[in-house]
mmCIF file of C-alpha atoms in Angstrom:
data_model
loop_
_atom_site.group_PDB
_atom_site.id
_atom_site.type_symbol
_atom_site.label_atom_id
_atom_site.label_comp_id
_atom_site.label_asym_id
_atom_site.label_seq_id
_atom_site.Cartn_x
_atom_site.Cartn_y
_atom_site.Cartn_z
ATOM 1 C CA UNK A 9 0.000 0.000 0.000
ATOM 2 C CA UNK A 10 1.279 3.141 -0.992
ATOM 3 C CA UNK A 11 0.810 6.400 0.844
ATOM 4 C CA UNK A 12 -2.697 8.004 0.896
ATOM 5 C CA UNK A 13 -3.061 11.114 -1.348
ATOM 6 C CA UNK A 14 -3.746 14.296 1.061
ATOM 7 C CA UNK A 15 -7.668 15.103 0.259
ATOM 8 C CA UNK A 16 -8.372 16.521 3.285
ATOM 9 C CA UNK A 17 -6.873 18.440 5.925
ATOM 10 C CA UNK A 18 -5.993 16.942 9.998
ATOM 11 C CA UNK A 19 -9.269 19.101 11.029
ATOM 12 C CA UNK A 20 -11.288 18.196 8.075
ATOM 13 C CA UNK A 21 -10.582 14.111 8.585
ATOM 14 C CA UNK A 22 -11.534 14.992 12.345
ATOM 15 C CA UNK A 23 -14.659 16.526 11.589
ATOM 16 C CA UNK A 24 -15.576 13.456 9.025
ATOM 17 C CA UNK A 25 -15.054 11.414 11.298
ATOM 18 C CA UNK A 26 -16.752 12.468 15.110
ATOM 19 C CA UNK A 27 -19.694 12.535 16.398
ATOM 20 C CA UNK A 28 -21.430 15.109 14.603
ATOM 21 C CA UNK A 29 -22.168 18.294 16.791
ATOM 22 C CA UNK A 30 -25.814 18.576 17.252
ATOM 23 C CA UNK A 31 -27.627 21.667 19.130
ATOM 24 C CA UNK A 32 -30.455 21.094 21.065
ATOM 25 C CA UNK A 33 -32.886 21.012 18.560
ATOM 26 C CA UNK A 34 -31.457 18.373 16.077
ATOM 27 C CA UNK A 35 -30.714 16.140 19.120
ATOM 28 C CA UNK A 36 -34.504 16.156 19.909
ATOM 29 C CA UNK A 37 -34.606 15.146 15.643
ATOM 30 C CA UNK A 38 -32.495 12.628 15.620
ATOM 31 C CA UNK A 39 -32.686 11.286 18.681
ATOM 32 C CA UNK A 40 -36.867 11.029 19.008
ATOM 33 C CA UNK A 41 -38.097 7.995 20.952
ATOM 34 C CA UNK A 42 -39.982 6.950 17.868
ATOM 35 C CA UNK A 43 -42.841 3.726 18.475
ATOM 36 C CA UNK A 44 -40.127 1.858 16.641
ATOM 37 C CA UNK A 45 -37.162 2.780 18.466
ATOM 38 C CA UNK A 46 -38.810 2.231 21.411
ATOM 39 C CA UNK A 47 -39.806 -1.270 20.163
ATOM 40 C CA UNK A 48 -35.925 -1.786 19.461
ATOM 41 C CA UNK A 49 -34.672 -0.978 22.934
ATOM 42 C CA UNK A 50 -37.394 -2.849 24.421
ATOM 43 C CA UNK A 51 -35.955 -6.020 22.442
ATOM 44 C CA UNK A 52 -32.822 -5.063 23.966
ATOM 45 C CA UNK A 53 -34.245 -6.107 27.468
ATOM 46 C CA UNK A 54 -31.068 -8.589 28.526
ATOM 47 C CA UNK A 55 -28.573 -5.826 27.395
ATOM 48 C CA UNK A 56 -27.386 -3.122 29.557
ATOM 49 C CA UNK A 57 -28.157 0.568 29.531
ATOM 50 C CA UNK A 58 -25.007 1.305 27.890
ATOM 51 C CA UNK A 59 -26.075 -1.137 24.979
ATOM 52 C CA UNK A 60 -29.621 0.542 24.821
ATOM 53 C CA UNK A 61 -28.018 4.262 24.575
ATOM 54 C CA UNK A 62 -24.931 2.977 22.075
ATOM 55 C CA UNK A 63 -27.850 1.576 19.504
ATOM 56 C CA UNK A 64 -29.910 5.324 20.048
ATOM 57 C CA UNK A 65 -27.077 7.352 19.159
ATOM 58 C CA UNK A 66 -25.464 4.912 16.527
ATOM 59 C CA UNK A 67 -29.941 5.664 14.889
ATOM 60 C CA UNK A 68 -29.310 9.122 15.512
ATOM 61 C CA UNK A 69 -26.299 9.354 14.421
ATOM 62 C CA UNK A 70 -26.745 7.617 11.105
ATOM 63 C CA UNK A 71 -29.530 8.936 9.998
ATOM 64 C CA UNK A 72 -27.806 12.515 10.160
ATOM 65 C CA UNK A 73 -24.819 11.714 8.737
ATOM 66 C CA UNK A 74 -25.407 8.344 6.855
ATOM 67 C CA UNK A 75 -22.144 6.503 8.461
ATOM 68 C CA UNK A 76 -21.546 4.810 11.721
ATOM 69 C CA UNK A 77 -19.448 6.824 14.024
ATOM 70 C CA UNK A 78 -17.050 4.729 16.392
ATOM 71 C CA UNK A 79 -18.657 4.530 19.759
ATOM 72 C CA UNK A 80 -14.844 6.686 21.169
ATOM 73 C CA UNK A 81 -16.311 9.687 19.335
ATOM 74 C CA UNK A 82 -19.738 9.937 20.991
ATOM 75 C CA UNK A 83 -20.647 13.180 21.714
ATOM 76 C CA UNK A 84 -20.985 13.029 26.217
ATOM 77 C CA UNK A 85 -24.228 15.655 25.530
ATOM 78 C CA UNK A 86 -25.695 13.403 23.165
ATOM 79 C CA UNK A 87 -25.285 10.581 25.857
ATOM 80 C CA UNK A 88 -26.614 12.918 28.313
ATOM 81 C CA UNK A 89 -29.763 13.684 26.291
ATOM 82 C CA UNK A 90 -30.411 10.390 25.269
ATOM 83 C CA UNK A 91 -30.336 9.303 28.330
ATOM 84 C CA UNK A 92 -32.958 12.155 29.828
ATOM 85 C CA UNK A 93 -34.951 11.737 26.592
ATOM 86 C CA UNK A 94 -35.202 7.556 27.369
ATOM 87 C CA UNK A 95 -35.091 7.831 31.363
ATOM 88 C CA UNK A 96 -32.220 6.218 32.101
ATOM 89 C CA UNK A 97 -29.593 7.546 34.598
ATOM 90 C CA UNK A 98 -25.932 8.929 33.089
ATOM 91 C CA UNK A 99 -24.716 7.371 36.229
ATOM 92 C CA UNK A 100 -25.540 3.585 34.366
ATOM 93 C CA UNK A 101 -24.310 4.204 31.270
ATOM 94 C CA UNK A 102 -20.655 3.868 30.506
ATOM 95 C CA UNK A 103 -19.671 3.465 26.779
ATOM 96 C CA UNK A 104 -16.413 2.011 27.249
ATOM 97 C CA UNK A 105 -18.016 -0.652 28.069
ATOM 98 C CA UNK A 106 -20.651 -1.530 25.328
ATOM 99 C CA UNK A 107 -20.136 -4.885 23.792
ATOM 100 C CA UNK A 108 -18.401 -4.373 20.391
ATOM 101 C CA UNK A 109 -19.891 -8.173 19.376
ATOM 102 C CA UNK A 110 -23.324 -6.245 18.727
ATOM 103 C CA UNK A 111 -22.261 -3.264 16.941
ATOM 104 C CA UNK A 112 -22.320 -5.408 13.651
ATOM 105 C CA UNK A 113 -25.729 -6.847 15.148
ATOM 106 C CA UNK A 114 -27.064 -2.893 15.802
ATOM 107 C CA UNK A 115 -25.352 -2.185 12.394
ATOM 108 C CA UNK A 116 -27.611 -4.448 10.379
ATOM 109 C CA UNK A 117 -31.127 -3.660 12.298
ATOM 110 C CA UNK A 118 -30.386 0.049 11.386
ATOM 111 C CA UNK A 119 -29.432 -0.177 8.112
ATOM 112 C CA UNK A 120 -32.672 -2.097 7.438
ATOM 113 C CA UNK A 121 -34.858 -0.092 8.832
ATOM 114 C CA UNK A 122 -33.313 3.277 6.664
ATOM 115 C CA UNK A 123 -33.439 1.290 3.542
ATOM 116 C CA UNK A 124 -29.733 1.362 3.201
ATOM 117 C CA UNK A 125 -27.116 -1.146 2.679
ATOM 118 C CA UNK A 126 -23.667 -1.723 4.204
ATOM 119 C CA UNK A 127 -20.287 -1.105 2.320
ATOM 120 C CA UNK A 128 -19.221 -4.513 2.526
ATOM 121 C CA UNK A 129 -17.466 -5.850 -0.864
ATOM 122 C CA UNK A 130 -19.534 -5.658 -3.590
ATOM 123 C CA UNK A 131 -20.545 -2.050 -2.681
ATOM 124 C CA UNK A 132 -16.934 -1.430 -2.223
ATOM 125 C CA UNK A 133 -16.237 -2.401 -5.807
ATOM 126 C CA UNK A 134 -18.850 -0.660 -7.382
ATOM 127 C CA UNK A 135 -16.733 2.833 -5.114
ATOM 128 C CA UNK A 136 -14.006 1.674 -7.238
ATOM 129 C CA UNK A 137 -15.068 1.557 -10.678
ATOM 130 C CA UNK A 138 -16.739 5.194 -10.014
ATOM 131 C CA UNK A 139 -13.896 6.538 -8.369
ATOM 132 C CA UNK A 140 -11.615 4.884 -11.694
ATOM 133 C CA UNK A 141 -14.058 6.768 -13.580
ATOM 134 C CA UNK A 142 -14.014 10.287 -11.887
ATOM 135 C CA UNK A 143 -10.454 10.535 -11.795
ATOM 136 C CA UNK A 144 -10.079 9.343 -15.776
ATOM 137 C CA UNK A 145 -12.132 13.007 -15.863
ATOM 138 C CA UNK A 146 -9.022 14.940 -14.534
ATOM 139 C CA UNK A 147 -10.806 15.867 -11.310
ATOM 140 C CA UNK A 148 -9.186 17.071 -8.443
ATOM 141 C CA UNK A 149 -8.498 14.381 -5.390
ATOM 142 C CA UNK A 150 -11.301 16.438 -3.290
ATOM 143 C CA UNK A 151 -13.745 16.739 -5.872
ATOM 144 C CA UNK A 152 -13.732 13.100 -6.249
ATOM 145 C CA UNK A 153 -14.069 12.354 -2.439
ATOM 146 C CA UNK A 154 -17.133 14.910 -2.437
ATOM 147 C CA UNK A 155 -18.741 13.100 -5.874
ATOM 148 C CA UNK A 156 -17.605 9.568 -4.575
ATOM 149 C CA UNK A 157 -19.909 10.444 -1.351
ATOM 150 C CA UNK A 158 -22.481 11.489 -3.194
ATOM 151 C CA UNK A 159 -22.327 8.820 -5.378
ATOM 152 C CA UNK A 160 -22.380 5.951 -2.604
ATOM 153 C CA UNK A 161 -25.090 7.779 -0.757
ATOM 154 C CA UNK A 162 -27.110 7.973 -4.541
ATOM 155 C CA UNK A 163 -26.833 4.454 -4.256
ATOM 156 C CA UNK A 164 -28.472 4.018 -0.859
ATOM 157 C CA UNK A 165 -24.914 2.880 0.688
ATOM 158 C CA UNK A 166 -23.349 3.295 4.357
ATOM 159 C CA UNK A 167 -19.664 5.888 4.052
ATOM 160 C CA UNK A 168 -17.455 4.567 5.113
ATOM 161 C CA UNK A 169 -14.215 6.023 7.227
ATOM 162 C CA UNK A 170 -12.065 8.154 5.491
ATOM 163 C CA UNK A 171 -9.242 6.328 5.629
ATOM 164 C CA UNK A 172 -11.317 3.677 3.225
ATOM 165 C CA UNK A 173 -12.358 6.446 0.894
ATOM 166 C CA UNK A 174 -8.352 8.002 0.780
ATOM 167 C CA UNK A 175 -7.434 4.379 -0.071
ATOM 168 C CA UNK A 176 -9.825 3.807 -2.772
ATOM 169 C CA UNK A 177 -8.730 7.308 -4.568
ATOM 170 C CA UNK A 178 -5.562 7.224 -3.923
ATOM 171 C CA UNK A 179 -5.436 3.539 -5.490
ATOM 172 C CA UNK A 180 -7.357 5.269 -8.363
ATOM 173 C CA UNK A 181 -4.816 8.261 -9.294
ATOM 174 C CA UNK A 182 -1.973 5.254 -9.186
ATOM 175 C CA UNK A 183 -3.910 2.951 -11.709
ATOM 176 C CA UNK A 184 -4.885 5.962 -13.753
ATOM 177 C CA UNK A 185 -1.097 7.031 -13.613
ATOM 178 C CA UNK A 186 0.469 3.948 -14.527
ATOM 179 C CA UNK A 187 -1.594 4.051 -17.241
ATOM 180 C CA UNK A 188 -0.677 7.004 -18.468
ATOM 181 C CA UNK A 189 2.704 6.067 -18.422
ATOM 182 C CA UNK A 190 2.267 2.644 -19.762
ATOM 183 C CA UNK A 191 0.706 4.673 -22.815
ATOM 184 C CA UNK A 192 3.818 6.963 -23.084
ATOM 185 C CA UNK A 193 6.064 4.267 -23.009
ATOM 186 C CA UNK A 194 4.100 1.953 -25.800
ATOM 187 C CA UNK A 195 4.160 5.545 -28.100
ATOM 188 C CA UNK A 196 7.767 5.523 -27.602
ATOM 189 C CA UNK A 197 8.284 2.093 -28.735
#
């Protein structure tokens, strides 16, 4: 693997990849204790508070910003809301210690339920091929990240981390280059 390309800067990869910062009013948005919700925590009966709270926020938190956001990066307001909102004490609820084994398990209800699928392999190669084609258009390494985002979430995809989107463009502008050079060097010949 070669080194990633730099798209974005340290504070723009930061602010892809947190919690997003919600005010008071898209908290009570994205974190509404909708019937369903309410049905989904309820299933979650032999799981602890923590686990209850983690799959709220990973809803909430999906549904604003269409990726799932590693459980270090919650936002301790949003956990403090959510945990008002849902009547359960703060004091309960430590995240460090949600099970990890049913993040894949929350992963999978959620995506269901928004229509959405996961970026597993298939809908990693389909990133590919658009990001091949993208950068065969000349386009600037950001550009592409911004139209390869779009064009996952046009397809009704989960982002993934940035380091997974650098890789896939950066792999890109080194296919497309060698390429190009493989073309120079076969009109030389």
């Amino acid at each position: 693997m070669s080194t990633l390309i730099k798209i974005l800067t340290k504070v723009d990869i930061k602010a892809f990849e947190l919690a997003p910062q919600f005010n008071w009013v898209e908290r009570k948005k994205y974190f509404y204790p909708s019937s369903w919700l309410k049905q989904q925590i309820s299933n979650l009966d032999d799981k602890s508070e923590t686990n209850k709270i983690v799959f709220v926020l990973m809803f909430g938190y999906f549904q604003a910003v269409k990726r799932f956001v590693p459980v270090k990066y919650y936002s301790r307001k949003d956990i403090e809301y959510v945990c008002n909102r849902y009547q359960f004490r703060s004091s309960d609820v430590d995240i460090s210690l949600f099970d990890r084994r049913d993040r894949n398990r929350y992963k999978k209800i959620i995506l269901s339920r928004v229509g959405f699928s996961g970026f597993d392999s298939i809908n990693e190669q389909m990133a590919v091929d658009e990001c091949q084609r993208l950068v065969e258009k000349q386009i600037k390494p950001k550009s592409v990240f911004q139209l390869l985002i779009h064009f996952i979430l046009s397809k009704r995809v989960e982002l993934p981390r940035y380091h997974k989107l650098a890789e896939i463009i950066t792999d890109a502008f080194n296919t497309h280059e060698r390429s190009l050079a493989n073309k120079i060097e076969i009109g030389r010949a």
